[in-house]
């Protein structure tokens, strides 16, 4: 007698759960899915892990093989980095920046440290040797990210050899990162007010050797791709982003410059020692996948050019015999030397305060934008004083760059989606934060 009632209750509950699930969907996606009806096919592309980009889902509406609507659905890797930052000191958050664009952790470290230093008002007091070391790290990270970005882009459209070719050079960068920071992948090398340690013996010579070798690899990669008929057919006039659209959608980095906009924060808002270095900003003409590829190839050459200049000009030389400092001389910002901690009460107190309470930042609000391999990585910090931020907002370039997909994909063939995604070179760890 009870069973029919139970079944009716279960049916009622499942219907209620389905309705609740539809309500729980983000409203724009729920509305768009409601519009996707008729003879067209709705295809879920993902949530998958295309090569190393991360977990992304795109809901595609197809008319045959032509895309008529695209809805990117992000957030599968969300970790709440910005909220985590509010519950730890400024220095404790440095390892979390490694996990943003995990293909360029050295550059993320520098971007975050510069933001906090702007809040402290010490960005112009950084020792010259520290600035040159940071720039070398940033450019190595740029080469590393572009090598993998182009390698994965090529592999996504079928050129497997290129991926193996570029990854060989990336392995050398990992070796350099390990010698410098002790870690290959998540480096956490930068510190507020400087770096964790000076360059080890022989490191600068190894960087010079790598810079000479990677140029050969870049040339060989271009030989494999640039005039390859299959590559040209898959990328030329595909995914065209006009100059106006690139600006309107807030694109930055190679994706913006590929559309013909000459904007690079290293030139337009120079930081560290970039104002003393000579390099060109490559700019595309058409704004298609092919242009974005060419821009990244030339950016790697310019990064090599910057690294050579830094090695020529670095204060103290390769071995730093003159003992040039690599941290600001302020015991309330930088940890004191270990030998002084063990012999002086004042240094011991400073270390205890810095480790337990963090750097005492003044109240205020700042924003700092850094030219990362994927685009402008920005940190907005709202401080109410003390050692932890009251609020932090991370402007991740991958998130902003992916926002154009709903505008860019319609009108293309289904197979072009892979080429377009590869040319945008995004990382979901940074996008979702």
Short mmCIF file of C-alpha atoms in Angstrom, two decimals:
data_model
loop_
_atom_site.label_atom_id
_atom_site.label_comp_id
_atom_site.label_asym_id
_atom_site.label_seq_id
_atom_site.Cartn_x
_atom_site.Cartn_y
_atom_site.Cartn_z
CA UNK A 1 0.00 0.00 0.00
CA UNK A 2 2.89 2.36 0.81
CA UNK A 3 5.05 1.62 -2.29
CA UNK A 4 3.04 3.70 -4.84
CA UNK A 5 3.18 6.66 -2.47
CA UNK A 6 6.94 6.26 -2.05
CA UNK A 7 7.41 6.07 -5.82
CA UNK A 8 5.28 9.15 -6.38
CA UNK A 9 7.31 10.97 -3.71
CA UNK A 10 10.57 9.85 -5.39
CA UNK A 11 9.30 11.03 -8.78
CA UNK A 12 8.26 14.34 -7.27
CA UNK A 13 11.65 14.71 -5.55
CA UNK A 14 13.62 13.89 -8.69
CA UNK A 15 11.60 16.43 -10.68
CA UNK A 16 12.25 19.01 -7.98
CA UNK A 17 15.96 18.18 -8.04
CA UNK A 18 16.08 18.55 -11.82
CA UNK A 19 14.36 21.93 -11.58
CA UNK A 20 16.75 23.00 -8.83
CA UNK A 21 19.71 21.87 -10.95
CA UNK A 22 18.50 24.00 -13.88
CA UNK A 23 18.11 26.97 -11.56
CA UNK A 24 21.61 26.35 -10.22
CA UNK A 25 23.11 26.72 -13.71
CA UNK A 26 24.59 30.16 -14.37
CA UNK A 27 21.70 32.15 -15.82
CA UNK A 28 23.30 33.06 -19.18
CA UNK A 29 24.19 29.40 -19.89
CA UNK A 30 20.71 28.19 -18.84
CA UNK A 31 19.07 30.77 -21.10
CA UNK A 32 21.37 29.98 -24.04
CA UNK A 33 20.76 26.25 -23.67
CA UNK A 34 17.04 26.95 -23.79
CA UNK A 35 17.58 28.77 -27.09
CA UNK A 36 19.51 25.83 -28.56
CA UNK A 37 16.56 23.95 -30.02
CA UNK A 38 15.49 22.79 -33.44
CA UNK A 39 17.41 20.92 -36.09
CA UNK A 40 20.86 22.09 -35.00
CA UNK A 41 23.06 19.82 -32.88
CA UNK A 42 24.36 20.78 -29.44
CA UNK A 43 27.81 19.36 -28.73
CA UNK A 44 29.72 19.42 -25.45
CA UNK A 45 33.40 19.96 -26.21
CA UNK A 46 34.83 18.88 -22.87
CA UNK A 47 35.13 19.27 -20.00
CA UNK A 48 38.39 17.79 -21.18
CA UNK A 49 42.08 18.45 -20.79
CA UNK A 50 43.40 19.44 -24.24
CA UNK A 51 47.17 18.86 -23.95
CA UNK A 52 48.45 21.14 -21.18
CA UNK A 53 45.90 23.95 -21.34
CA UNK A 54 43.68 22.65 -18.54
CA UNK A 55 40.07 21.62 -18.08
CA UNK A 56 37.76 23.64 -20.35
CA UNK A 57 34.20 23.01 -21.54
CA UNK A 58 32.69 24.70 -24.58
CA UNK A 59 29.03 24.16 -25.45
CA UNK A 60 28.79 24.33 -29.25
CA UNK A 61 25.70 24.62 -31.39
CA UNK A 62 26.39 23.17 -34.85
CA UNK A 63 24.64 23.49 -38.18
CA UNK A 64 26.32 20.58 -39.92
CA UNK A 65 30.01 21.28 -39.25
CA UNK A 66 29.57 25.06 -38.92
CA UNK A 67 29.50 26.53 -35.40
CA UNK A 68 26.48 28.80 -34.90
CA UNK A 69 26.86 29.42 -31.16
CA UNK A 70 29.60 28.82 -28.57
CA UNK A 71 29.40 29.12 -24.78
CA UNK A 72 32.70 28.71 -22.87
CA UNK A 73 32.15 27.22 -19.41
CA UNK A 74 35.11 27.80 -17.08
CA UNK A 75 35.72 27.22 -13.38
CA UNK A 76 36.57 23.53 -13.17
CA UNK A 77 39.97 24.29 -11.60
CA UNK A 78 38.79 27.06 -9.27
CA UNK A 79 40.80 27.06 -6.02
CA UNK A 80 39.89 30.40 -4.48
CA UNK A 81 43.38 31.91 -4.64
CA UNK A 82 42.15 35.44 -4.04
CA UNK A 83 40.33 34.44 -0.85
CA UNK A 84 43.30 32.37 0.30
CA UNK A 85 45.49 35.49 0.00
CA UNK A 86 43.37 37.25 2.63
CA UNK A 87 44.26 34.60 5.20
CA UNK A 88 48.05 34.53 4.92
CA UNK A 89 50.95 36.96 4.89
CA UNK A 90 52.19 38.56 1.68
CA UNK A 91 55.26 36.31 1.63
CA UNK A 92 53.25 33.14 2.31
CA UNK A 93 51.19 33.77 -0.85
CA UNK A 94 54.23 33.63 -3.18
CA UNK A 95 54.01 29.82 -3.71
CA UNK A 96 50.36 30.23 -4.77
CA UNK A 97 51.43 32.50 -7.64
CA UNK A 98 53.43 29.56 -9.06
CA UNK A 99 50.12 27.78 -9.61
CA UNK A 100 48.57 30.52 -11.78
CA UNK A 101 50.25 30.23 -15.18
CA UNK A 102 52.18 27.12 -14.20
CA UNK A 103 54.15 27.30 -17.45
CA UNK A 104 55.83 30.54 -16.31
CA UNK A 105 56.09 30.44 -12.48
CA UNK A 106 59.19 32.65 -12.35
CA UNK A 107 57.31 35.48 -14.10
CA UNK A 108 54.28 35.09 -11.78
CA UNK A 109 56.54 35.42 -8.74
CA UNK A 110 58.05 38.63 -10.08
CA UNK A 111 54.65 40.13 -10.97
CA UNK A 112 53.26 39.52 -7.47
CA UNK A 113 56.40 40.77 -5.70
CA UNK A 114 56.37 43.98 -7.76
CA UNK A 115 52.73 44.57 -6.79
CA UNK A 116 53.48 44.28 -3.06
CA UNK A 117 56.61 46.43 -3.48
CA UNK A 118 54.49 49.11 -5.13
CA UNK A 119 52.22 49.01 -2.07
CA UNK A 120 55.29 49.37 0.17
CA UNK A 121 56.69 52.17 -2.03
CA UNK A 122 60.03 50.43 -2.59
CA UNK A 123 59.75 49.52 -6.29
CA UNK A 124 62.42 52.13 -7.14
CA UNK A 125 64.76 50.99 -4.36
CA UNK A 126 65.41 47.49 -5.66
CA UNK A 127 69.16 46.83 -6.11
CA UNK A 128 70.24 46.84 -9.78
CA UNK A 129 71.53 43.25 -9.62
CA UNK A 130 68.15 42.09 -8.32
CA UNK A 131 66.39 43.85 -11.22
CA UNK A 132 68.60 42.21 -13.84
CA UNK A 133 68.18 38.75 -12.28
CA UNK A 134 64.40 39.20 -12.24
CA UNK A 135 64.34 40.27 -15.89
CA UNK A 136 66.42 37.23 -16.89
CA UNK A 137 63.94 35.04 -14.98
CA UNK A 138 60.95 36.69 -16.67
CA UNK A 139 62.40 36.25 -20.15
CA UNK A 140 63.35 32.63 -19.51
CA UNK A 141 59.76 32.10 -18.36
CA UNK A 142 58.48 33.78 -21.56
CA UNK A 143 60.58 31.51 -23.76
CA UNK A 144 59.49 28.46 -21.74
CA UNK A 145 55.79 29.33 -22.00
CA UNK A 146 55.96 30.14 -25.72
CA UNK A 147 57.91 26.96 -26.50
CA UNK A 148 55.24 24.85 -24.88
CA UNK A 149 52.40 26.99 -26.27
CA UNK A 150 53.63 26.60 -29.84
CA UNK A 151 54.49 22.93 -29.30
CA UNK A 152 50.99 22.15 -28.04
CA UNK A 153 49.39 24.33 -30.73
CA UNK A 154 51.26 22.37 -33.40
CA UNK A 155 50.47 19.02 -31.78
CA UNK A 156 46.77 19.91 -31.56
CA UNK A 157 46.64 20.28 -35.35
CA UNK A 158 48.76 17.21 -36.02
CA UNK A 159 52.44 18.29 -36.01
CA UNK A 160 53.76 15.95 -33.32
CA UNK A 161 57.46 16.49 -34.15
CA UNK A 162 57.32 20.18 -33.21
CA UNK A 163 56.15 19.39 -29.68
CA UNK A 164 59.10 17.06 -29.08
CA UNK A 165 61.41 19.66 -30.61
CA UNK A 166 60.29 22.53 -28.37
CA UNK A 167 60.05 20.43 -25.22
CA UNK A 168 63.75 19.55 -25.55
CA UNK A 169 64.65 23.22 -25.07
CA UNK A 170 62.16 23.65 -22.22
CA UNK A 171 63.96 20.91 -20.33
CA UNK A 172 67.09 23.09 -20.34
CA UNK A 173 65.10 25.95 -18.79
CA UNK A 174 63.87 23.59 -16.07
CA UNK A 175 67.49 22.71 -15.31
CA UNK A 176 68.35 26.41 -15.03
CA UNK A 177 65.34 27.01 -12.74
CA UNK A 178 66.40 24.09 -10.55
CA UNK A 179 69.96 25.41 -10.22
CA UNK A 180 68.66 28.89 -9.34
CA UNK A 181 65.75 28.14 -7.01
CA UNK A 182 66.05 24.49 -6.03
CA UNK A 183 62.78 23.61 -7.79
CA UNK A 184 62.08 22.84 -11.43
CA UNK A 185 58.38 23.60 -11.70
CA UNK A 186 57.02 25.63 -8.76
CA UNK A 187 60.00 27.88 -8.09
CA UNK A 188 58.88 30.43 -5.43
CA UNK A 189 62.17 32.22 -6.13
CA UNK A 190 61.21 35.89 -5.71
CA UNK A 191 60.83 37.56 -2.32
CA UNK A 192 59.24 40.84 -1.29
CA UNK A 193 62.13 43.28 -1.70
CA UNK A 194 64.38 41.01 -3.75
CA UNK A 195 65.07 37.35 -4.45
CA UNK A 196 65.62 34.36 -2.19
CA UNK A 197 69.31 33.98 -3.16
CA UNK A 198 71.94 35.19 -5.61
CA UNK A 199 72.79 33.27 -8.76
CA UNK A 200 74.88 30.12 -8.08
CA UNK A 201 78.39 29.77 -9.58
CA UNK A 202 78.29 29.02 -13.30
CA UNK A 203 74.58 29.83 -13.67
CA UNK A 204 75.00 32.94 -15.82
CA UNK A 205 77.37 31.07 -18.15
CA UNK A 206 74.74 28.30 -18.46
CA UNK A 207 72.07 30.91 -19.32
CA UNK A 208 74.34 32.36 -22.01
CA UNK A 209 74.91 28.88 -23.45
CA UNK A 210 71.15 28.21 -23.49
CA UNK A 211 70.40 31.56 -25.15
CA UNK A 212 72.79 30.67 -27.98
CA UNK A 213 71.30 27.19 -28.41
CA UNK A 214 67.60 28.07 -28.26
CA UNK A 215 67.91 30.40 -31.28
CA UNK A 216 68.88 27.38 -33.38
CA UNK A 217 65.83 25.50 -32.10
CA UNK A 218 63.54 28.45 -32.89
CA UNK A 219 64.88 28.54 -36.45
CA UNK A 220 64.37 24.78 -36.88
CA UNK A 221 60.81 25.06 -35.54
CA UNK A 222 60.07 27.81 -38.06
CA UNK A 223 61.51 25.61 -40.82
CA UNK A 224 59.09 22.86 -39.81
CA UNK A 225 56.01 25.10 -39.60
CA UNK A 226 56.08 28.55 -41.17
CA UNK A 227 55.89 27.43 -44.82
CA UNK A 228 54.33 24.03 -44.15
CA UNK A 229 51.26 23.77 -46.42
CA UNK A 230 49.14 21.87 -43.87
CA UNK A 231 50.05 24.31 -41.07
CA UNK A 232 49.31 27.34 -43.25
CA UNK A 233 45.94 25.91 -44.34
CA UNK A 234 44.96 25.19 -40.73
CA UNK A 235 45.94 28.64 -39.36
CA UNK A 236 45.87 31.32 -42.08
CA UNK A 237 42.65 33.39 -42.12
CA UNK A 238 41.29 31.24 -39.26
CA UNK A 239 40.15 32.88 -36.03
CA UNK A 240 40.62 36.45 -37.27
CA UNK A 241 40.36 39.01 -34.44
CA UNK A 242 40.17 42.60 -35.68
CA UNK A 243 42.07 45.37 -33.92
CA UNK A 244 38.80 46.86 -32.66
CA UNK A 245 37.54 43.52 -31.31
CA UNK A 246 40.84 42.77 -29.60
CA UNK A 247 40.68 46.08 -27.75
CA UNK A 248 36.95 45.81 -26.98
CA UNK A 249 37.28 42.33 -25.47
CA UNK A 250 40.29 43.36 -23.36
CA UNK A 251 42.82 41.03 -24.97
CA UNK A 252 46.46 41.50 -23.96
CA UNK A 253 49.83 39.98 -24.76
CA UNK A 254 50.55 38.17 -28.06
CA UNK A 255 46.81 37.82 -28.80
CA UNK A 256 46.44 41.62 -28.78
CA UNK A 257 49.67 42.29 -30.64
CA UNK A 258 48.78 39.62 -33.21
CA UNK A 259 45.80 41.81 -34.15
CA UNK A 260 48.05 44.77 -34.90
CA UNK A 261 47.95 46.65 -31.57
CA UNK A 262 51.42 47.73 -30.48
CA UNK A 263 50.97 47.48 -26.71
CA UNK A 264 53.56 45.94 -24.40
CA UNK A 265 53.79 46.90 -20.72
CA UNK A 266 57.58 46.47 -20.80
CA UNK A 267 57.69 49.40 -23.25
CA UNK A 268 54.59 51.42 -22.37
CA UNK A 269 54.85 51.22 -18.57
CA UNK A 270 58.44 50.04 -18.01
CA UNK A 271 59.38 48.41 -14.72
CA UNK A 272 62.59 46.87 -13.34
CA UNK A 273 65.42 47.62 -15.82
CA UNK A 274 63.44 47.23 -19.06
CA UNK A 275 63.85 50.95 -19.82
CA UNK A 276 67.61 50.36 -20.16
CA UNK A 277 67.24 47.46 -22.60
CA UNK A 278 66.73 47.45 -26.36
CA UNK A 279 64.14 45.13 -27.87
CA UNK A 280 61.38 45.23 -30.47
CA UNK A 281 57.69 44.47 -29.99
CA UNK A 282 56.45 42.17 -32.78
CA UNK A 283 53.02 43.07 -34.16
CA UNK A 284 50.75 41.12 -36.53
CA UNK A 285 48.70 42.42 -39.45
CA UNK A 286 45.66 40.18 -39.97
CA UNK A 287 44.95 38.93 -36.44
CA UNK A 288 44.50 35.26 -37.42
CA UNK A 289 45.96 32.11 -35.84
CA UNK A 290 48.99 32.36 -38.13
CA UNK A 291 49.78 35.91 -36.98
CA UNK A 292 49.55 34.90 -33.32
CA UNK A 293 51.99 32.07 -34.02
CA UNK A 294 54.46 34.40 -35.78
CA UNK A 295 54.27 36.96 -32.95
CA UNK A 296 55.21 34.33 -30.36
CA UNK A 297 58.09 33.06 -32.47
CA UNK A 298 59.54 36.56 -32.76
CA UNK A 299 58.92 37.29 -29.07
CA UNK A 300 61.20 34.37 -28.18
CA UNK A 301 63.97 35.88 -30.31
CA UNK A 302 63.50 39.24 -28.59
CA UNK A 303 63.63 37.53 -25.18
CA UNK A 304 66.98 36.00 -26.14
CA UNK A 305 68.15 39.48 -27.13
CA UNK A 306 67.08 40.85 -23.73
CA UNK A 307 68.82 38.01 -21.86
CA UNK A 308 72.12 38.68 -23.67
CA UNK A 309 71.92 42.38 -22.73
CA UNK A 310 71.18 41.54 -19.09
CA UNK A 311 74.14 39.16 -18.93
CA UNK A 312 76.38 41.86 -20.44
CA UNK A 313 75.22 44.56 -18.01
CA UNK A 314 74.49 42.68 -14.77
CA UNK A 315 76.13 44.56 -11.85
CA UNK A 316 78.77 42.48 -10.11
CA UNK A 317 79.30 40.30 -13.16
CA UNK A 318 78.60 36.59 -13.36
CA UNK A 319 80.27 35.69 -10.05
CA UNK A 320 79.38 38.92 -8.15
CA UNK A 321 82.87 39.37 -6.70
CA UNK A 322 81.97 42.92 -5.66
CA UNK A 323 79.13 41.49 -3.50
CA UNK A 324 76.34 43.54 -5.09
CA UNK A 325 73.17 43.21 -2.94
CA UNK A 326 70.13 41.34 -4.30
CA UNK A 327 67.65 42.57 -1.65
CA UNK A 328 66.61 45.98 -0.34
CA UNK A 329 68.63 46.89 2.78
CA UNK A 330 65.61 46.99 5.10
CA UNK A 331 65.42 44.51 7.99
CA UNK A 332 61.67 45.12 8.35
CA UNK A 333 61.01 43.82 4.82
CA UNK A 334 63.73 41.26 4.10
CA UNK A 335 64.78 38.43 6.42
CA UNK A 336 68.18 39.12 8.07
CA UNK A 337 71.20 36.87 7.34
CA UNK A 338 71.21 33.62 9.30
CA UNK A 339 74.51 34.32 11.05
CA UNK A 340 73.11 37.59 12.42
CA UNK A 341 69.89 35.91 13.56
CA UNK A 342 72.00 33.54 15.67
CA UNK A 343 74.18 36.28 17.18
CA UNK A 344 72.01 39.43 17.46
CA UNK A 345 68.79 39.92 19.42
CA UNK A 346 67.52 42.69 17.09
CA UNK A 347 67.82 40.50 13.98
CA UNK A 348 66.21 37.59 15.82
CA UNK A 349 63.20 39.79 16.71
CA UNK A 350 62.95 41.07 13.10
CA UNK A 351 62.93 37.52 11.74
CA UNK A 352 60.31 36.44 14.29
CA UNK A 353 58.03 39.37 13.40
CA UNK A 354 58.43 38.90 9.64
CA UNK A 355 57.75 35.16 9.75
CA UNK A 356 54.79 35.28 12.17
CA UNK A 357 53.08 38.56 11.20
CA UNK A 358 54.43 39.35 7.72
CA UNK A 359 55.67 42.56 6.14
CA UNK A 360 53.82 45.53 7.65
CA UNK A 361 52.26 47.19 4.58
CA UNK A 362 50.63 50.64 4.83
CA UNK A 363 46.88 51.08 4.23
CA UNK A 364 45.97 51.80 0.63
CA UNK A 365 44.99 50.39 -2.75
CA UNK A 366 47.31 49.62 -5.67
CA UNK A 367 47.19 47.84 -9.02
CA UNK A 368 50.22 46.55 -10.85
CA UNK A 369 50.15 45.05 -14.34
CA UNK A 370 52.97 42.79 -15.55
CA UNK A 371 53.68 41.67 -19.12
CA UNK A 372 53.40 37.90 -18.67
CA UNK A 373 53.73 35.39 -21.55
CA UNK A 374 49.93 35.07 -21.79
CA UNK A 375 49.25 38.82 -21.46
CA UNK A 376 48.79 41.33 -18.66
CA UNK A 377 48.89 39.60 -15.28
CA UNK A 378 47.59 42.19 -12.80
CA UNK A 379 47.32 42.27 -9.04
CA UNK A 380 44.96 44.64 -7.26
CA UNK A 381 45.69 44.81 -3.53
CA UNK A 382 43.54 46.57 -0.95
CA UNK A 383 45.44 46.92 2.31
CA UNK A 384 44.19 48.10 5.69
CA UNK A 385 47.66 47.83 7.17
CA UNK A 386 49.40 44.85 8.66
CA UNK A 387 50.90 41.73 7.16
CA UNK A 388 47.92 40.38 5.17
CA UNK A 389 45.88 41.98 2.36
CA UNK A 390 42.28 42.94 3.13
CA UNK A 391 41.30 42.14 -0.46
CA UNK A 392 43.15 40.85 -3.52
CA UNK A 393 42.01 40.61 -7.13
CA UNK A 394 44.05 38.83 -9.79
CA UNK A 395 43.59 39.91 -13.39
CA UNK A 396 44.44 36.69 -15.19
CA UNK A 397 45.06 37.20 -18.92
CA UNK A 398 43.86 33.70 -19.85
CA UNK A 399 40.41 34.41 -18.38
CA UNK A 400 40.04 37.66 -20.32
CA UNK A 401 41.45 36.19 -23.54
CA UNK A 402 39.02 33.24 -23.42
CA UNK A 403 36.03 35.57 -23.07
CA UNK A 404 36.18 36.29 -26.82
CA UNK A 405 35.40 32.65 -27.75
CA UNK A 406 31.63 33.22 -27.84
CA UNK A 407 32.22 36.00 -30.38
CA UNK A 408 35.09 34.34 -32.28
CA UNK A 409 34.02 30.72 -32.84
CA UNK A 410 30.62 31.13 -34.61
CA UNK A 411 31.02 30.85 -38.38
CA UNK A 412 34.04 28.55 -38.20
CA UNK A 413 34.19 24.83 -38.90
CA UNK A 414 34.17 22.46 -35.95
CA UNK A 415 37.77 21.39 -36.73
CA UNK A 416 38.93 25.04 -36.57
CA UNK A 417 38.11 25.17 -32.84
CA UNK A 418 41.30 23.30 -31.99
CA UNK A 419 43.44 25.71 -34.04
CA UNK A 420 41.80 28.76 -32.48
CA UNK A 421 42.18 27.46 -28.92
CA UNK A 422 45.83 26.60 -29.57
CA UNK A 423 46.54 30.05 -31.00
CA UNK A 424 45.03 31.80 -27.94
CA UNK A 425 47.50 29.85 -25.71
CA UNK A 426 45.57 29.82 -22.45
CA UNK A 427 46.18 28.05 -19.13
CA UNK A 428 43.12 27.13 -17.11
CA UNK A 429 44.97 27.17 -13.78
CA UNK A 430 45.40 30.90 -14.30
CA UNK A 431 41.95 31.39 -15.83
CA UNK A 432 40.08 29.78 -12.92
CA UNK A 433 42.45 30.78 -10.08
#
